[in-house]
PDB file of C-alpha atoms in Angstrom:
ATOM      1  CA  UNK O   1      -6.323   5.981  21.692  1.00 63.00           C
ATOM      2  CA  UNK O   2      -6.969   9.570  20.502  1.00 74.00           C
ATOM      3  CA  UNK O   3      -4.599  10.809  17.680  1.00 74.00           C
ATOM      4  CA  UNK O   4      -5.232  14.579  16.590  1.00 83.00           C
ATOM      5  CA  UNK O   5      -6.040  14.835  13.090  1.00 83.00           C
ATOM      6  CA  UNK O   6      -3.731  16.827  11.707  1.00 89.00           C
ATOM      7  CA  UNK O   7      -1.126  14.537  13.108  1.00 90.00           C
ATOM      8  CA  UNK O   8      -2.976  11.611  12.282  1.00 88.00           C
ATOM      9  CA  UNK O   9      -3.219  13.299   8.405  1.00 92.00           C
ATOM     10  CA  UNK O  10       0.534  13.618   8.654  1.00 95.00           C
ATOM     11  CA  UNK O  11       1.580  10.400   9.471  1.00 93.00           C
ATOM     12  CA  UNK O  12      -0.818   8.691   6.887  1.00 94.00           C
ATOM     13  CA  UNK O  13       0.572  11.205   4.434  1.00 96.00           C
ATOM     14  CA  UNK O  14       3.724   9.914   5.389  1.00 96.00           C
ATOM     15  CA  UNK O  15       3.473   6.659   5.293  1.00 96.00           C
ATOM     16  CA  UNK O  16       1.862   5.920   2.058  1.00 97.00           C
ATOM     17  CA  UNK O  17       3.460   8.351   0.329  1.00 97.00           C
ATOM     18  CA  UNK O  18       5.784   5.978  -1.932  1.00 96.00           C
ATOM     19  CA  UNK O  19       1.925   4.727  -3.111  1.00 97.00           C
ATOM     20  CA  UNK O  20       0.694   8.628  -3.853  1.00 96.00           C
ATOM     21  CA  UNK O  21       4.389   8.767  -5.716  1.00 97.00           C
ATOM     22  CA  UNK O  22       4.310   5.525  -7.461  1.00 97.00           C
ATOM     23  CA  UNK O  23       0.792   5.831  -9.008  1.00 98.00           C
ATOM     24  CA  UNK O  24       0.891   9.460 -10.263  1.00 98.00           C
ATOM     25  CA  UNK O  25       3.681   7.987 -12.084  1.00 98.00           C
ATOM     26  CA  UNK O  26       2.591   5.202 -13.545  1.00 98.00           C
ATOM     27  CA  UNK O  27      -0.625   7.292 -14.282  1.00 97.00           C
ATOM     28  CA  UNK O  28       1.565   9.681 -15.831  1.00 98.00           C
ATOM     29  CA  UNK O  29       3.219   6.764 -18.401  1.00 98.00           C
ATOM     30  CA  UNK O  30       0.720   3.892 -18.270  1.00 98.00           C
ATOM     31  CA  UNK O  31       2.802   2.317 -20.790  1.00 98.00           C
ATOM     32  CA  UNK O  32       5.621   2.228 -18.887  1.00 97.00           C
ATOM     33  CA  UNK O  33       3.652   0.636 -16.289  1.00 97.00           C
ATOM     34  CA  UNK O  34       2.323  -2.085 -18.396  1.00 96.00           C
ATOM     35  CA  UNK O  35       5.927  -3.058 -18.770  1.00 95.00           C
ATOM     36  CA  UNK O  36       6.626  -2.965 -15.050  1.00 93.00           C
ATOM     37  CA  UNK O  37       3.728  -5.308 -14.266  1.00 93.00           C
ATOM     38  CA  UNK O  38       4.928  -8.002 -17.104  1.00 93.00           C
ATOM     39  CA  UNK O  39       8.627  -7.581 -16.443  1.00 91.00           C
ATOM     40  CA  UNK O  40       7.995  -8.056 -12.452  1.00 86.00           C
ATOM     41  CA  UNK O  41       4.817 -10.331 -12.249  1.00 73.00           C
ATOM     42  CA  UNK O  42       4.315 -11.423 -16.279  1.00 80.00           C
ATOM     43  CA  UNK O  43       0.676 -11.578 -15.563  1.00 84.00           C
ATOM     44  CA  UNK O  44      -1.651 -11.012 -18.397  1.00 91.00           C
ATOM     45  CA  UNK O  45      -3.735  -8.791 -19.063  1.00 95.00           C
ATOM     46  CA  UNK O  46      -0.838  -6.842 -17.960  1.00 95.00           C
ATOM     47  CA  UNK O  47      -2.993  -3.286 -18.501  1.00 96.00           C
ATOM     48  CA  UNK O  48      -5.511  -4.397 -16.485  1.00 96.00           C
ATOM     49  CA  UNK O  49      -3.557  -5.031 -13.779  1.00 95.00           C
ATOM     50  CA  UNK O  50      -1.228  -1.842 -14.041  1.00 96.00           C
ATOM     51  CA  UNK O  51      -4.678  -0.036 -14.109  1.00 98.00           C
ATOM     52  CA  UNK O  52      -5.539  -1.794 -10.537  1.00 97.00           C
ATOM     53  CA  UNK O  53      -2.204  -1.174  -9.186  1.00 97.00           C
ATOM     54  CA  UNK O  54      -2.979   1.728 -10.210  1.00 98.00           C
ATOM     55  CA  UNK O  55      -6.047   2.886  -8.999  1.00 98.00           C
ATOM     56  CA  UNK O  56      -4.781   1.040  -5.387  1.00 98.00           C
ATOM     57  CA  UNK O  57      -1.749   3.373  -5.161  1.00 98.00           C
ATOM     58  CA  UNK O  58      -4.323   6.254  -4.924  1.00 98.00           C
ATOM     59  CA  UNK O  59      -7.544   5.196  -3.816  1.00 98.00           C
ATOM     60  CA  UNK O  60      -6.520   2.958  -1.219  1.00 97.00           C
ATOM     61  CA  UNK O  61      -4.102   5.902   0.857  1.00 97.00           C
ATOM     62  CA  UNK O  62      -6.764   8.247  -0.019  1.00 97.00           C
ATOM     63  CA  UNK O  63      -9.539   6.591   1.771  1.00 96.00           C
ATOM     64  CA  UNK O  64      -6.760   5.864   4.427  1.00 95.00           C
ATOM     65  CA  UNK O  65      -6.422   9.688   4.887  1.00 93.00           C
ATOM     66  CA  UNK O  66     -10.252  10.653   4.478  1.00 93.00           C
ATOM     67  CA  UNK O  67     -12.585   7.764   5.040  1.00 84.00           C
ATOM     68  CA  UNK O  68     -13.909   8.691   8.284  1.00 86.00           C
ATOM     69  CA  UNK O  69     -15.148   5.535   9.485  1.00 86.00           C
ATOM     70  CA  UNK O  70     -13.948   3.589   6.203  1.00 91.00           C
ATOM     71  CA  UNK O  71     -10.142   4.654   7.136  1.00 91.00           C
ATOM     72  CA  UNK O  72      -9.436   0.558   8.392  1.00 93.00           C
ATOM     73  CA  UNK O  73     -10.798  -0.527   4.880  1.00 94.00           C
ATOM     74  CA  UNK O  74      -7.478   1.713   3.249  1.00 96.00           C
ATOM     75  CA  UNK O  75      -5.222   0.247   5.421  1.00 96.00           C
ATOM     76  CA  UNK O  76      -6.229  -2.957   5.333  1.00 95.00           C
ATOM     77  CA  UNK O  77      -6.182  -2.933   1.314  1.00 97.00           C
ATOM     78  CA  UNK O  78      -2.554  -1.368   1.622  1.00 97.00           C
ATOM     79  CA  UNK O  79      -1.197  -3.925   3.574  1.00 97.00           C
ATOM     80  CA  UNK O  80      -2.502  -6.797   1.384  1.00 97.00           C
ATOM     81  CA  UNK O  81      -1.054  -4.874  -2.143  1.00 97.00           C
ATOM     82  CA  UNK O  82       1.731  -4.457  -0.240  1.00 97.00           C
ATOM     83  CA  UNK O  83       2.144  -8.090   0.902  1.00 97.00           C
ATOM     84  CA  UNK O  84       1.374  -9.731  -2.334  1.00 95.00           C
ATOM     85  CA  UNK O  85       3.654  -6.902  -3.890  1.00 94.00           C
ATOM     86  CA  UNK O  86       6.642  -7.832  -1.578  1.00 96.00           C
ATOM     87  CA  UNK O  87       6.086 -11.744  -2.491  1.00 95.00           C
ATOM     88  CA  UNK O  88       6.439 -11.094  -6.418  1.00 92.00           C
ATOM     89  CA  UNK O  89       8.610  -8.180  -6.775  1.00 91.00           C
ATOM     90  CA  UNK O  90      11.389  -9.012  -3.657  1.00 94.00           C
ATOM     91  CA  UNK O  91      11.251 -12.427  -3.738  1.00 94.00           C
ATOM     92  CA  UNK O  92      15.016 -12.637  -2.324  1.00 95.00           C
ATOM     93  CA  UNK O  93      15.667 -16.101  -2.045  1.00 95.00           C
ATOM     94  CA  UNK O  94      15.430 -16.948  -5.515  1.00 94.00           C
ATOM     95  CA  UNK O  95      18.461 -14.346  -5.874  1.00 95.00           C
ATOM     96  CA  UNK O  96      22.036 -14.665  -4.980  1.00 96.00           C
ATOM     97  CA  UNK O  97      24.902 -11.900  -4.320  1.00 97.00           C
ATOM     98  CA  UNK O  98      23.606  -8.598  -4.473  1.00 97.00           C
ATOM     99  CA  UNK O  99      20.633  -8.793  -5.981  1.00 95.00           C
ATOM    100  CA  UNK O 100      19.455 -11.276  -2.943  1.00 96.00           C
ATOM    101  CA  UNK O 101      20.595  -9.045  -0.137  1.00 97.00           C
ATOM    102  CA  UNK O 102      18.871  -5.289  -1.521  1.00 96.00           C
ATOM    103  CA  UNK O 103      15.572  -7.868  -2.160  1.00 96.00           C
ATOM    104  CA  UNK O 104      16.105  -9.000   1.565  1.00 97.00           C
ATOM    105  CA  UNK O 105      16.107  -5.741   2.780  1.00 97.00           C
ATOM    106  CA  UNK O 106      13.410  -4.327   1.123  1.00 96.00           C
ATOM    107  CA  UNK O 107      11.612  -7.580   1.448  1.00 97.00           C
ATOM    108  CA  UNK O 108      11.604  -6.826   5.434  1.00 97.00           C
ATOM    109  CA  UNK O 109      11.154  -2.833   4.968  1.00 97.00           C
ATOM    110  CA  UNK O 110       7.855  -3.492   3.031  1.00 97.00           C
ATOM    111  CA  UNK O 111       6.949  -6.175   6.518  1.00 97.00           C
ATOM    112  CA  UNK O 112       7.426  -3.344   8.532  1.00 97.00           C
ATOM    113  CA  UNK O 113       5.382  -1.117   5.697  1.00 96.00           C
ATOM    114  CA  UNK O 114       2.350  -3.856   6.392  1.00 97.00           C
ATOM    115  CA  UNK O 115       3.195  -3.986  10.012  1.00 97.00           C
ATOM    116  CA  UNK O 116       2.461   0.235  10.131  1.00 96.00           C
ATOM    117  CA  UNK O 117      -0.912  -0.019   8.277  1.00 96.00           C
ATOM    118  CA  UNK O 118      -1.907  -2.861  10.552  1.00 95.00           C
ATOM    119  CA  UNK O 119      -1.238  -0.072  13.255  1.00 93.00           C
ATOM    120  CA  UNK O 120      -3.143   2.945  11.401  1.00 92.00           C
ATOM    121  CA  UNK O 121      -6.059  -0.064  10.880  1.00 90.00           C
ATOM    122  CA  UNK O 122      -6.226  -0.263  14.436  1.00 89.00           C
ATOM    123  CA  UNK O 123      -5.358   3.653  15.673  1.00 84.00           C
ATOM    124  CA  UNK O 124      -7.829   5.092  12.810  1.00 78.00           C
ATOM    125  CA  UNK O 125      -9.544   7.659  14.400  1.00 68.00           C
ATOM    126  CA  UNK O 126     -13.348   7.136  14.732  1.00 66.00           C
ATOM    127  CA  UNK O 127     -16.528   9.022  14.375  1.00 63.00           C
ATOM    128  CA  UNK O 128     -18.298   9.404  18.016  1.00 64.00           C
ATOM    129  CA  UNK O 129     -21.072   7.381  18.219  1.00 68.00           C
ATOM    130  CA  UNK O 130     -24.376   8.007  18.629  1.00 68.00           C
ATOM    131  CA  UNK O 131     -26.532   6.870  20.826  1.00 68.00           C
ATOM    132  CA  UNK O 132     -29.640   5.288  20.183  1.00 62.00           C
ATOM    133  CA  UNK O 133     -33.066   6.871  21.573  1.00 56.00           C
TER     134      UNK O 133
END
């Protein structure tokens, strides 16, 4: 499957740009991040794991966009953050009312977040290869 590359740069663009948006941010106030990661996940060392959210907000889309033959490895790291993301911070069945029905749906929006980077994994555009002499 041939996708141009500026539409290809688009649609990656596109789709991970709630990662680009949410790490600049937390970049931006680390401390507030710090507090996200304990208040959602309560994990400890809690900056050590905002700084890997972190750094897999933006390195992960990034390599997605520009990582030639590397692109699969990006998407393939999104859509695992994303799926153990989903698990701790939408966990809707442990919810009732509203608070379980927003989790639900953005429980199954962030499936069909994983589900697209499964298809950029696949649709990546590749270097030619070369033959051997």
């Amino acid at each position: 499957m041939h996708v141009p590359r500026g539409l290809w740069s688009l649609c990656v663009v596109a789709l991970t740009s709630a990662f680009w948006l949410s790490g600049i941010t937390k970049l931006a106030d680390f401390d507030g991040a710090v507090q996200e990661v304990r208040g959602l996940a309560g994990v400890e060392p809690a900056p050590l794991f905002a700084a890997l959210v972190i750094v897999t907000q933006l390195a992960a889309p990034l390599i997605l966009l520009l990582g030639g033959r590397w692109r699969w490895v990006g998407a393939v790291w999104l859509a695992g953050f994303t799926a153990i993301a989903t698990l701790v911070a939408h966990a809707w069945w442990l919810h009732e009312g509203v608070a379980r029905a927003r989790d639900f749906a953005t429980f199954f929006e962030h499936i069909g977040l994983i589900a697209g980077f499964a298809l950029a994994a696949l649709a990546a555009p590749r270097p030619p290869r070369t033959r051997a002499a």
